Tab-separated table of C-alpha atoms in Angstrom:
chain	number	residue	atom	x	y	z
A	244	MET	CA	14.020	-4.196	-21.935
A	245	LEU	CA	10.802	-2.201	-22.372
A	246	VAL	CA	7.906	-3.344	-20.174
A	247	LEU	CA	4.373	-1.978	-19.860
A	248	GLY	CA	2.930	-2.341	-16.355
A	249	ILE	CA	-0.784	-2.334	-15.555
A	250	GLU	CA	-2.257	-1.998	-12.059
A	251	SER	CA	-6.000	-2.156	-11.237
A	252	SER	CA	-6.219	-4.057	-7.959
A	253	CYS	CA	-8.501	-1.587	-6.182
A	254	ASP	CA	-9.722	1.874	-7.214
A	255	ASP	CA	-6.709	3.298	-9.071
A	256	THR	CA	-6.269	2.643	-12.781
A	257	ALA	CA	-2.554	2.818	-13.521
A	258	ALA	CA	-0.130	2.158	-16.353
A	259	ALA	CA	3.632	2.655	-16.554
A	260	VAL	CA	6.552	2.017	-18.864
A	261	TRP	CA	9.826	0.667	-17.459
A	262	GLU	CA	13.030	0.502	-19.466
A	263	ASP	CA	16.308	-0.884	-18.141
A	264	GLY	CA	16.156	0.639	-14.666
A	265	THR	CA	14.230	3.783	-15.549
A	266	VAL	CA	10.583	4.745	-15.174
A	267	ARG	CA	9.780	6.235	-18.581
A	268	ALA	CA	6.167	6.997	-17.621
A	269	ASN	CA	3.891	6.454	-14.640
A	270	VAL	CA	0.209	7.377	-15.011
A	271	VAL	CA	-2.397	6.931	-12.272
A	272	SER	CA	-6.090	7.774	-12.518
A	273	SER	CA	-7.650	7.835	-9.038
A	274	GLN	CA	-11.294	7.122	-8.225
A	275	ALA	CA	-11.075	8.490	-4.675
A	276	ASP	CA	-13.545	11.310	-5.339
A	277	LEU	CA	-16.057	8.831	-6.749
A	278	HIS	CA	-15.988	6.583	-3.670
A	279	GLU	CA	-15.674	9.294	-1.018
A	280	GLU	CA	-19.426	9.723	-0.572
A	281	TYR	CA	-19.702	6.022	0.305
A	282	GLY	CA	-16.868	6.083	2.840
A	283	GLY	CA	-14.993	3.339	1.012
A	284	VAL	CA	-14.526	1.589	-2.313
A	285	VAL	CA	-17.682	0.254	-3.962
A	286	PRO	CA	-16.417	-2.768	-5.949
A	287	GLU	CA	-18.980	-2.550	-8.759
A	288	LEU	CA	-18.319	1.145	-9.337
A	289	ALA	CA	-14.572	0.549	-9.229
A	290	SER	CA	-14.614	-2.182	-11.884
A	291	ARG	CA	-16.915	-0.193	-14.177
A	292	ASN	CA	-14.609	2.807	-14.003
A	293	HIS	CA	-11.558	0.653	-14.656
A	294	GLN	CA	-13.294	-0.453	-17.850
A	295	ARG	CA	-13.812	3.171	-18.825
A	296	LEU	CA	-10.296	4.314	-17.940
A	297	ILE	CA	-7.945	1.464	-18.822
A	298	VAL	CA	-7.515	2.296	-22.515
A	299	PRO	CA	-6.887	6.068	-22.152
A	300	VAL	CA	-4.571	5.508	-19.177
A	301	VAL	CA	-2.429	3.044	-21.137
A	302	GLN	CA	-2.417	5.382	-24.122
A	303	ARG	CA	-1.248	8.276	-21.926
A	304	ALA	CA	1.545	6.152	-20.460
A	305	LEU	CA	2.825	5.139	-23.890
A	306	THR	CA	2.606	8.713	-25.162
A	307	LYS	CA	4.384	10.101	-22.112
A	308	ALA	CA	7.118	7.477	-22.473
A	309	GLU	CA	7.426	8.329	-26.183
A	310	VAL	CA	7.288	4.681	-27.227
A	311	ASP	CA	5.159	2.723	-29.667
A	312	ALA	CA	3.293	-0.299	-28.373
A	313	GLU	CA	5.064	-2.415	-31.008
A	314	GLY	CA	8.353	-1.708	-29.236
A	315	LEU	CA	7.293	-3.343	-25.968
A	316	ASP	CA	9.059	-6.504	-24.857
A	317	ALA	CA	6.389	-7.621	-22.363
A	318	VAL	CA	3.204	-6.653	-20.538
A	319	ALA	CA	3.195	-7.017	-16.741
A	320	VAL	CA	-0.072	-6.899	-14.805
A	321	THR	CA	-1.323	-7.283	-11.248
A	322	TYR	CA	-3.336	-10.506	-10.867
A	323	GLY	CA	-3.808	-10.381	-7.082
A	324	PRO	CA	-4.518	-9.656	-4.346
A	325	GLY	CA	-7.344	-7.153	-4.701
A	326	LEU	CA	-10.969	-6.727	-5.716
A	327	PRO	CA	-11.960	-9.513	-8.156
A	328	GLY	CA	-13.766	-7.256	-10.644
A	329	SER	CA	-11.038	-4.625	-10.619
A	330	LEU	CA	-8.298	-7.211	-11.112
A	331	LEU	CA	-10.229	-8.827	-13.941
A	332	VAL	CA	-10.383	-5.591	-15.945
A	333	GLY	CA	-6.628	-5.074	-15.827
A	334	LEU	CA	-5.767	-8.712	-16.454
A	335	SER	CA	-8.202	-9.056	-19.369
A	336	PHE	CA	-6.810	-5.958	-21.041
A	337	ALA	CA	-3.208	-7.072	-20.451
A	338	LYS	CA	-3.888	-10.505	-21.934
A	339	ALA	CA	-5.445	-9.034	-25.071
A	340	PHE	CA	-2.723	-6.394	-25.435
A	341	ALA	CA	0.098	-8.913	-25.011
A	342	ARG	CA	-1.547	-11.344	-27.413
A	343	GLY	CA	-2.058	-8.639	-30.021
A	344	LEU	CA	1.597	-7.598	-29.781
A	345	ASP	CA	2.820	-11.205	-29.538
A	346	VAL	CA	4.882	-10.446	-26.417
A	347	PRO	CA	5.047	-12.281	-23.066
A	348	LEU	CA	2.432	-11.737	-20.356
A	349	ILE	CA	3.809	-11.510	-16.814
A	350	GLY	CA	1.499	-11.773	-13.807
A	351	VAL	CA	2.754	-9.854	-10.766
A	352	ASN	CA	1.732	-10.138	-7.130
A	353	HIS	CA	0.614	-6.657	-6.018
A	354	LEU	CA	2.490	-7.045	-2.720
A	355	GLU	CA	5.651	-8.080	-4.546
A	356	GLY	CA	5.277	-4.866	-6.521
A	357	HIS	CA	5.192	-2.845	-3.306
A	358	VAL	CA	8.308	-4.622	-2.027
A	359	CYS	CA	10.073	-3.777	-5.300
A	360	SER	CA	9.010	-0.122	-5.079
A	361	VAL	CA	12.044	0.723	-2.910
A	362	ASP	CA	14.207	0.155	-5.994
A	363	LEU	CA	12.370	2.581	-8.284
A	364	GLU	CA	14.384	5.633	-7.247
A	365	GLY	CA	17.607	6.242	-5.414
A	366	PRO	CA	20.007	3.607	-4.068
A	367	ARG	CA	18.644	0.102	-3.647
A	368	PRO	CA	18.574	-1.224	-0.083
A	369	GLY	CA	21.197	-3.841	0.623
A	370	ARG	CA	20.158	-7.474	0.566
A	371	PRO	CA	18.821	-9.130	2.563
A	372	PHE	CA	16.472	-6.530	4.042
A	373	LEU	CA	13.482	-6.449	6.357
A	374	CYS	CA	10.442	-4.957	4.679
A	375	LEU	CA	7.288	-3.669	6.354
A	376	VAL	CA	4.438	-3.813	3.826
A	377	VAL	CA	1.671	-1.474	4.998
A	378	SER	CA	-1.032	-0.783	2.440
A	379	GLY	CA	-4.791	-0.338	2.699
A	380	GLY	CA	-5.618	-4.006	3.142
A	381	HIS	CA	-2.277	-5.511	4.116
A	382	THR	CA	0.201	-5.303	6.963
A	383	GLU	CA	3.094	-7.755	6.761
A	384	LEU	CA	6.707	-7.953	7.860
A	385	VAL	CA	8.854	-9.889	5.411
A	386	ARG	CA	12.505	-10.716	4.871
A	387	VAL	CA	13.699	-10.224	1.293
A	388	ASP	CA	16.825	-12.089	0.235
A	389	GLU	CA	19.339	-11.635	-2.571
A	390	ASN	CA	17.144	-13.476	-5.074
A	391	ALA	CA	14.035	-11.426	-4.218
A	392	GLN	CA	12.545	-14.394	-2.368
A	393	HIS	CA	10.233	-13.406	0.477
A	394	GLU	CA	9.980	-14.957	3.916
A	395	VAL	CA	6.910	-13.710	5.783
A	396	LEU	CA	7.808	-13.129	9.438
A	397	GLY	CA	4.390	-11.838	10.483
A	398	ARG	CA	1.123	-10.445	9.165
A	399	THR	CA	-2.065	-8.932	10.510
A	400	ARG	CA	-4.599	-11.309	12.007
A	401	ASP	CA	-7.525	-8.954	11.354
A	402	ASP	CA	-7.575	-5.315	10.227
A	403	ALA	CA	-4.557	-3.884	8.458
A	404	ALA	CA	-3.079	-0.556	9.533
A	405	GLY	CA	-4.609	1.229	6.551
A	406	GLU	CA	-8.031	-0.266	7.283
A	407	ALA	CA	-7.784	0.925	10.882
A	408	PHE	CA	-7.065	4.475	9.715
A	409	ASP	CA	-9.995	4.401	7.275
A	410	LYS	CA	-12.465	3.016	9.809
A	411	VAL	CA	-11.421	5.432	12.540
A	412	ALA	CA	-11.635	8.311	10.069
A	413	GLN	CA	-15.269	7.358	9.437
A	414	LEU	CA	-15.964	7.459	13.170
A	415	PHE	CA	-14.417	10.929	13.275
A	416	GLY	CA	-16.493	12.131	10.330
A	417	LEU	CA	-13.475	12.504	8.040
A	418	GLY	CA	-13.263	11.710	4.338
A	419	TYR	CA	-12.046	8.726	2.336
A	420	PRO	CA	-9.312	7.613	2.216
A	421	GLY	CA	-8.962	8.251	5.921
A	422	GLY	CA	-5.217	7.850	6.373
A	423	PRO	CA	-4.184	11.136	4.738
A	424	ASP	CA	-6.880	13.060	6.659
A	425	ILE	CA	-5.762	11.601	9.979
A	426	ASP	CA	-2.145	12.415	9.130
A	427	ARG	CA	-2.998	16.045	8.326
A	428	HIS	CA	-5.001	16.571	11.524
A	429	ALA	CA	-2.383	14.792	13.631
A	430	GLU	CA	0.295	17.320	12.640
A	431	THR	CA	-1.052	19.847	15.154
A	432	GLY	CA	-2.501	17.395	17.668
A	433	ASP	CA	-1.273	16.009	20.994
A	434	PRO	CA	-0.627	12.241	20.774
A	435	ALA	CA	-0.826	12.027	24.579
A	436	PHE	CA	-4.424	13.304	24.584
A	437	HIS	CA	-5.698	9.729	25.015
A	438	ASP	CA	-3.906	6.413	25.404
A	439	PHE	CA	-5.474	4.104	22.819
A	440	PRO	CA	-4.423	0.424	22.994
A	441	ARG	CA	-1.364	-1.022	21.267
A	442	SER	CA	-1.800	-4.699	20.408
A	443	ARG	CA	1.474	-6.592	20.596
A	444	LEU	CA	1.102	-10.248	19.686
A	445	ASP	CA	3.532	-13.139	19.866
A	446	GLY	CA	6.134	-13.081	17.137
A	447	PHE	CA	5.673	-10.419	14.494
A	448	ASP	CA	1.948	-10.683	13.842
A	449	PHE	CA	-0.242	-7.578	14.014
A	450	SER	CA	-3.787	-6.727	15.104
A	451	PHE	CA	-5.533	-3.387	14.678
A	452	SER	CA	-9.215	-4.290	15.139
A	453	GLY	CA	-8.959	-3.588	18.879
A	454	LEU	CA	-7.868	-0.007	18.185
A	455	LYS	CA	-10.913	0.608	16.006
A	456	THR	CA	-13.200	-0.889	18.670
A	457	SER	CA	-11.566	1.194	21.401
A	458	VAL	CA	-12.217	4.400	19.446
A	459	LEU	CA	-15.805	3.304	18.833
A	460	TYR	CA	-16.435	2.737	22.546
A	461	TYR	CA	-14.604	5.946	23.469
A	462	LEU	CA	-17.075	7.929	21.384
A	463	ARG	CA	-20.146	5.802	22.111
A	464	ASP	CA	-19.845	6.246	25.868
A	465	ARG	CA	-20.505	9.969	25.484
A	466	SER	CA	-23.742	11.787	24.780
A	467	ALA	CA	-24.364	13.146	21.297
A	468	ALA	CA	-23.629	16.662	22.534
A	469	GLU	CA	-20.384	15.561	24.208
A	470	ARG	CA	-19.233	13.725	21.084
A	471	LYS	CA	-19.949	16.740	18.923
A	472	ARG	CA	-18.021	19.026	21.257
A	473	LEU	CA	-15.146	16.550	21.574
A	474	LEU	CA	-14.745	16.205	17.806
A	475	ALA	CA	-15.018	19.949	17.327
A	476	ASP	CA	-12.482	20.872	20.018
A	477	HIS	CA	-10.065	17.923	19.965
A	478	LEU	CA	-10.196	16.314	16.516
A	479	ASP	CA	-6.497	16.997	15.931
A	480	ASP	CA	-5.599	15.499	19.313
A	481	LEU	CA	-7.678	12.379	18.678
A	482	CYS	CA	-6.097	11.880	15.260
A	483	ALA	CA	-2.640	12.285	16.771
A	484	ALA	CA	-3.442	9.746	19.494
A	485	VAL	CA	-4.762	7.184	16.997
A	486	GLN	CA	-1.839	7.711	14.670
A	487	ALA	CA	0.614	7.258	17.543
A	488	ALA	CA	-1.042	3.957	18.486
A	489	VAL	CA	-0.674	2.582	14.950
A	490	VAL	CA	2.860	3.864	14.360
A	491	ASP	CA	4.088	2.643	17.763
A	492	VAL	CA	3.067	-0.916	16.903
A	493	LEU	CA	4.656	-0.823	13.441
A	494	VAL	CA	7.949	0.683	14.598
A	495	ASP	CA	8.142	-1.633	17.609
A	496	ALA	CA	7.735	-4.685	15.349
A	497	MET	CA	10.520	-3.494	13.078
A	498	ARG	CA	12.774	-2.728	16.043
A	499	ARG	CA	12.301	-6.235	17.445
A	500	ALA	CA	12.869	-7.781	14.012
A	501	VAL	CA	16.156	-5.903	13.640
A	502	GLU	CA	17.282	-7.045	17.081
A	503	GLU	CA	16.318	-10.686	16.547
A	504	THR	CA	17.593	-11.090	12.989
A	505	GLY	CA	20.581	-8.767	13.079
A	506	GLY	CA	19.289	-7.087	9.929
A	507	GLU	CA	21.252	-4.094	8.662
A	508	HIS	CA	18.803	-2.875	6.019
A	509	VAL	CA	15.081	-2.168	6.419
A	510	ALA	CA	12.333	-0.733	4.222
A	511	VAL	CA	8.744	0.441	4.581
A	512	VAL	CA	6.442	0.268	1.542
A	513	GLY	CA	2.760	0.636	0.676
A	514	GLY	CA	0.226	3.417	1.060
A	515	VAL	CA	0.681	3.822	4.809
A	516	ALA	CA	4.411	4.368	4.180
A	517	ALA	CA	3.340	7.857	3.068
A	518	ASN	CA	2.338	8.657	6.667
A	519	SER	CA	4.603	11.461	7.877
A	520	SER	CA	4.902	10.164	11.440
A	521	LEU	CA	5.811	6.654	10.309
A	522	ARG	CA	8.477	8.021	7.974
A	523	ARG	CA	9.972	10.146	10.773
A	524	ARG	CA	9.869	7.353	13.334
A	525	MET	CA	11.441	4.839	10.957
A	526	GLY	CA	14.210	7.334	10.220
A	527	ALA	CA	14.801	7.722	13.951
A	528	LEU	CA	14.874	3.940	14.368
A	529	GLY	CA	17.503	3.722	11.659
A	530	ARG	CA	19.718	6.224	13.461
A	531	GLU	CA	19.226	4.559	16.854
A	532	ALA	CA	19.762	1.001	15.648
A	533	GLY	CA	22.436	1.821	13.095
A	534	VAL	CA	20.510	0.386	10.139
A	535	ASP	CA	19.829	1.744	6.668
A	536	VAL	CA	16.185	2.712	6.139
A	537	SER	CA	14.603	2.886	2.686
A	538	VAL	CA	11.173	4.396	2.027
A	539	PRO	CA	9.869	5.034	-1.514
A	540	ALA	CA	8.990	8.496	-2.749
A	541	LEU	CA	5.379	9.367	-1.936
A	542	THR	CA	4.332	8.712	-5.546
A	543	TYR	CA	5.521	5.134	-5.307
A	544	CYS	CA	4.020	4.433	-1.880
A	545	MET	CA	0.534	4.560	-3.365
A	546	ASP	CA	-0.739	1.951	-5.819
A	547	ASN	CA	1.081	2.493	-9.098
A	548	ALA	CA	2.054	0.579	-12.212
A	549	ALA	CA	5.757	1.469	-12.175
A	550	MET	CA	6.325	-1.034	-9.383
A	551	ILE	CA	4.412	-3.676	-11.386
A	552	ALA	CA	6.405	-2.982	-14.546
A	553	GLN	CA	9.696	-3.218	-12.647
A	554	ALA	CA	8.725	-6.449	-10.900
A	555	GLY	CA	7.577	-7.845	-14.247
A	556	ALA	CA	10.885	-6.936	-15.871
A	557	ARG	CA	12.736	-8.806	-13.138
A	558	ARG	CA	10.575	-11.866	-13.639
A	559	LEU	CA	11.112	-11.752	-17.383
A	560	ALA	CA	14.890	-11.448	-16.931
A	561	ALA	CA	14.761	-14.532	-14.707
A	562	GLY	CA	12.931	-16.450	-17.433
A	563	HIS	CA	9.451	-16.351	-15.914
A	564	THR	CA	6.318	-15.665	-17.960
A	565	SER	CA	2.630	-16.366	-17.355
A	566	PRO	CA	0.235	-18.532	-19.359
A	567	ALA	CA	-2.721	-17.127	-21.270
A	568	ALA	CA	-4.931	-19.001	-18.790
A	569	LEU	CA	-3.687	-16.851	-15.860
A	570	ASP	CA	-6.635	-15.968	-13.623
A	571	VAL	CA	-7.142	-13.369	-10.907
A	572	HIS	CA	-6.340	-14.335	-7.288
A	573	PRO	CA	-8.120	-11.866	-4.972
A	574	ASN	CA	-6.581	-13.415	-1.830
A	575	LEU	CA	-3.067	-13.958	-3.184
A	576	GLN	CA	-0.314	-13.808	-0.568
A	577	LEU	CA	3.435	-13.279	-0.766
């Protein structure tokens, strides 16, 4: 089964080819440099650049995979959640491409794609498994069963972990996206430099807006000269302290979920799963709790079309296709 996947939910234009358990090609064109000067994604700029990039990106994926478009069995595409204009570019192209080839169109939930990303390389985690989905705009803890059905155990009530990193990075004068910058600075910092708050809610829900506000007040309560000196002398320490606050909450939620459900297999997916501290701490949790931990390769933590193609292939194998009237769903949930 040869499936073309298309992903354009935010600021990355991506296309991939999946064939019977193998990623034949995975091409991603990032717009990070374009949006960096604004400190975040500008939706209008993102959608315009998707329009410019979608055709060459798909062409590169097909060329890299060494397949002709006529050989495709289906076209899978992200239809939500994400930025409406960005989603619309990918979905419109996928509809036209599938119609022209007379092959099925398969709409894929972006978050479902992330959950499936643990199966792209290496051994698949056993089923059922607990999955922490931590991307730029989403933080959720879900239980995935044998039939790939998802039970949401908890989700963020405000900011996601990735959003917290990006907003704090702005306060620190770092670039966009903020998560990788914070991770790099935290490598040589002291996480005990300052005790930022850890929000622990009932059940498995998350909240990270209080962390952002705490950092804001921590800096605001100092004079301009003090802030400048603090950020010059202790930027690494501050990044390490913020990172520790986020990772502590995520790992604690997974630990409690393992204890309460008796789960033996866990996974962490999404952009924040690339964070080095989170990967180390989840590995340590696995050893302590005696559970198997799966984390995708760094390439597949970020938004990519391989995960969409794979999820689409699974849907097609199960007999599911999408109508030509499929529309974007910016607020789609698992």
